[in-house]
Amino acid sequence: MSGPAGLPRLLLGIGRRALTLEENAALHGELHGRDRPERLAAEVGRSGLGGCGGAGFPTEAKLRSVARAGGRPVVVVNGCESEPASRKDRLLLERLPHLVLDGALTAARIVGSRTIIVAVEEQASRAADAVALAVAERPELARRGFVARVVGVAGGYLSGQDTALVAALGGAPARPSLTPPYPSERGVGRRPTFVSNVETHAHLALIARHGSGWFRELGSAEGPGSRLVTVAGAVAQPGVVEGENGSPLAPLLAATGGAGEPLRALLVGGYGGTWVQPEYPGPAIGRGVGIVQALPMSACPVAEVARVTAWLAGESAGQCGPCVHGLGSIADALAELTAAGDVSGAYRRVQRWCEMITGRGACAHPDGAARFVSSALCVFAEEFDDHARHGRCEACLRRPVLPLPSKELLAA
Amino acid sequence: MTRTRLLLDPTACTAHGLCAELLPERIVLDDWGYPIIDGGPLPGELEAAARRAAKSCPTLALRLARERR
Amino acid sequence: MILASTVVGPSTDWYLTRATGIVALVLLSGNVALGVLDVSRVSSPRWPRFVVDGLHRTVALLSVAFLLAHILTSVLDSFAPIGPLDAVIPFHSRYRPLWLGLGAVAFDLTIAVVITSVARERLGYRTWRAVHWLAYASWPVALLHGLGSGSDTREHWLLAINAVCVLVVLGAVAARALQCWSVAPRAAAIGVAGAVAFAGGVLIWLPDGPLGHDWAKRAGTPTTLLAPRPATGVARR
């Protein structure tokens, strides 16, 4: 098997509106429904594809564990893109819904499922409509006995966490649960469930057509293929770009028109990710690098980090003591540091607490928040020191730069 | 040889603190009263105390898991 | 003075059943307070949490032990016609069916609490907790059973013991309600109101009830067992 050389791959042919079924087929070729599940699974395994939702779990292994579990498996396309600055998943759903559905069908074929659920946040109506229309364009799905539907899930930072999503799809509050049991053993309706990110499904659609050899033509041995990255913040043309896995970030930033103004730092991996210096080559494109936010020099990093951390504390599911109390305490200490300086040793307490909460929740939320804060303490050491001595700076008074979901939007 | 280790369900734990009283060798409380568990394999002499700690947990958040080496 | 013969009068078991019943009630009342201390996370360096919790579990077992002795001796005793089934099937006995039946209700609730506690790890925390609330219900039932079916109710010392039991439980319920006020104000208010209403109701009922005339007959003691009214001070029969 072979396919088109170079980039773009996922974003090939992307336009201003959703591609139709015919356009999708013309662009990528037909998806043969005749491949044996075992052969498809082996191809996915050889491709080295890993999850594109942040954790990067090997996709073949996940598919196989769902297939092994038997029962009546469910395939879930996780479109709950709750990282506020991320756009890649919604972009795929809005403009390339058929590609995503092809991937879901491939996964369904491998695990032996006839149920496909595309989960999106309630307010992502454009994405939901686009997928619903795409399903309607494929009446053969129903004829072949498939049930494919779009489900809106109440938004929230944790709504995309796989066990929380499974709970929400079952009508319960979107709260993570302790694993094991994993969704692959017991998921939606207690059935084995393959939950994977939108982008992962899109890659599956292409691997099923062009094969693992083609997939590996780009990228490195450990991190093959291509990946989508949302570039946001102080760049000239923020948007979603596709890059080669393992390649450096700098060309991506250049692709978005470069920095619009002098940069203070880059945030890689969203609000559960890591701050890096802008000149530093930084992490390469790959797992955990689905989003890059550029923080301009004009922003106050201390105030920004304090504000986002307070939001992260509020987004806790409220189940685990270290997360609820830890994030709350960290947020309060950062607020104190920002406004009043380090009157009571807030800086040291924050460092201590970040370590204290890592690995002690039912999900990775406290870990991500701790990473976000502790990398900030490291990269912005000077600015934090300045605030510790003097409290607020002039930049603190400017409008915040890092995006957070607007309350009005959520209430609508 | 089977070894046991301590497993905590953080969603069930409500910081009663009995476990830390009964097994201070492996459990300490954090700044908010929640247990920090050393999840490594338990030596034989601590197993009885660990079992007692798990049984005494008011919310059954702490349990002993068996693993084969 | 009436000389009671062992054939037609009360036996050792009859005394034992009353004694063990009273002790069981005292232990149960104290344990309600210990349970509140436990859930309120009361502790000190000399009374760590595991001790308070352990004490609650141990006193519970002790009260159940006395409860079992109370049931056994009342069944064994030949004075009152109480069979083993009467201990678990409420209102089944020929002796003061209502008041003894309440004892059976209290025992059934206790059995549920004990079984779920023993099988806690298998049943899971939520099931255990739901059933454990029945422990609160078993106390007023047990108290009424004691007041209604016990033959010592009129005695001053037992009235004093009962009063102390009521005060201890009222205090425990009030303390628990105070603690829960911020989280569940309605439930707390209902708990306190219920407890106070119950205590008040018992106080109002006592003079016309067990402390009134002819209670043994009104409570349903079989007529063959009723002590004859001494008309001239000499026992008939």
PDB file of C-alpha atoms in Angstrom, chain A residues 66-76 107-108 110-116 184 188 191-194:
ATOM      1  CA  VAL A  66     -11.344  -3.982  23.634  1.00  0.00           C
ATOM      2  CA  ALA A  67     -11.520  -6.719  20.998  1.00  0.00           C
ATOM      3  CA  ARG A  68     -10.391  -9.291  23.564  1.00  0.00           C
ATOM      4  CA  ALA A  69     -13.031  -8.240  26.054  1.00  0.00           C
ATOM      5  CA  GLY A  70     -15.795  -9.513  23.775  1.00  0.00           C
ATOM      6  CA  GLY A  71     -19.348  -8.523  24.590  1.00  0.00           C
ATOM      7  CA  ARG A  72     -20.885  -5.757  22.514  1.00  0.00           C
ATOM      8  CA  PRO A  73     -18.098  -3.186  22.245  1.00  0.00           C
ATOM      9  CA  VAL A  74     -18.658   0.523  21.678  1.00  0.00           C
ATOM     10  CA  VAL A  75     -16.452   2.932  19.734  1.00  0.00           C
ATOM     11  CA  VAL A  76     -16.312   6.465  21.092  1.00  0.00           C
ATOM     12  CA  ALA A 107     -11.840   0.949  14.823  1.00  0.00           C
ATOM     13  CA  ALA A 108     -15.321  -0.574  14.910  1.00  0.00           C
ATOM     14  CA  ILE A 110     -11.188  -4.114  14.467  1.00  0.00           C
ATOM     15  CA  VAL A 111     -12.999  -4.453  17.800  1.00  0.00           C
ATOM     16  CA  GLY A 112     -16.181  -5.929  16.372  1.00  0.00           C
ATOM     17  CA  SER A 113     -18.449  -3.042  17.296  1.00  0.00           C
ATOM     18  CA  ARG A 114     -21.608  -1.766  15.660  1.00  0.00           C
ATOM     19  CA  THR A 115     -22.042   1.284  17.846  1.00  0.00           C
ATOM     20  CA  ILE A 116     -20.226   4.536  17.188  1.00  0.00           C
ATOM     21  CA  SER A 184     -11.706  -1.051  27.391  1.00  0.00           C
ATOM     22  CA  VAL A 188     -20.351   2.907  28.224  1.00  0.00           C
ATOM     23  CA  ARG A 191     -19.653  -2.576  27.672  1.00  0.00           C
ATOM     24  CA  PRO A 192     -16.028  -2.703  26.485  1.00  0.00           C
ATOM     25  CA  THR A 193     -15.387   0.713  24.967  1.00  0.00           C
ATOM     26  CA  PHE A 194     -12.688   2.027  22.655  1.00  0.00           C
TER      27      PHE A 194
END
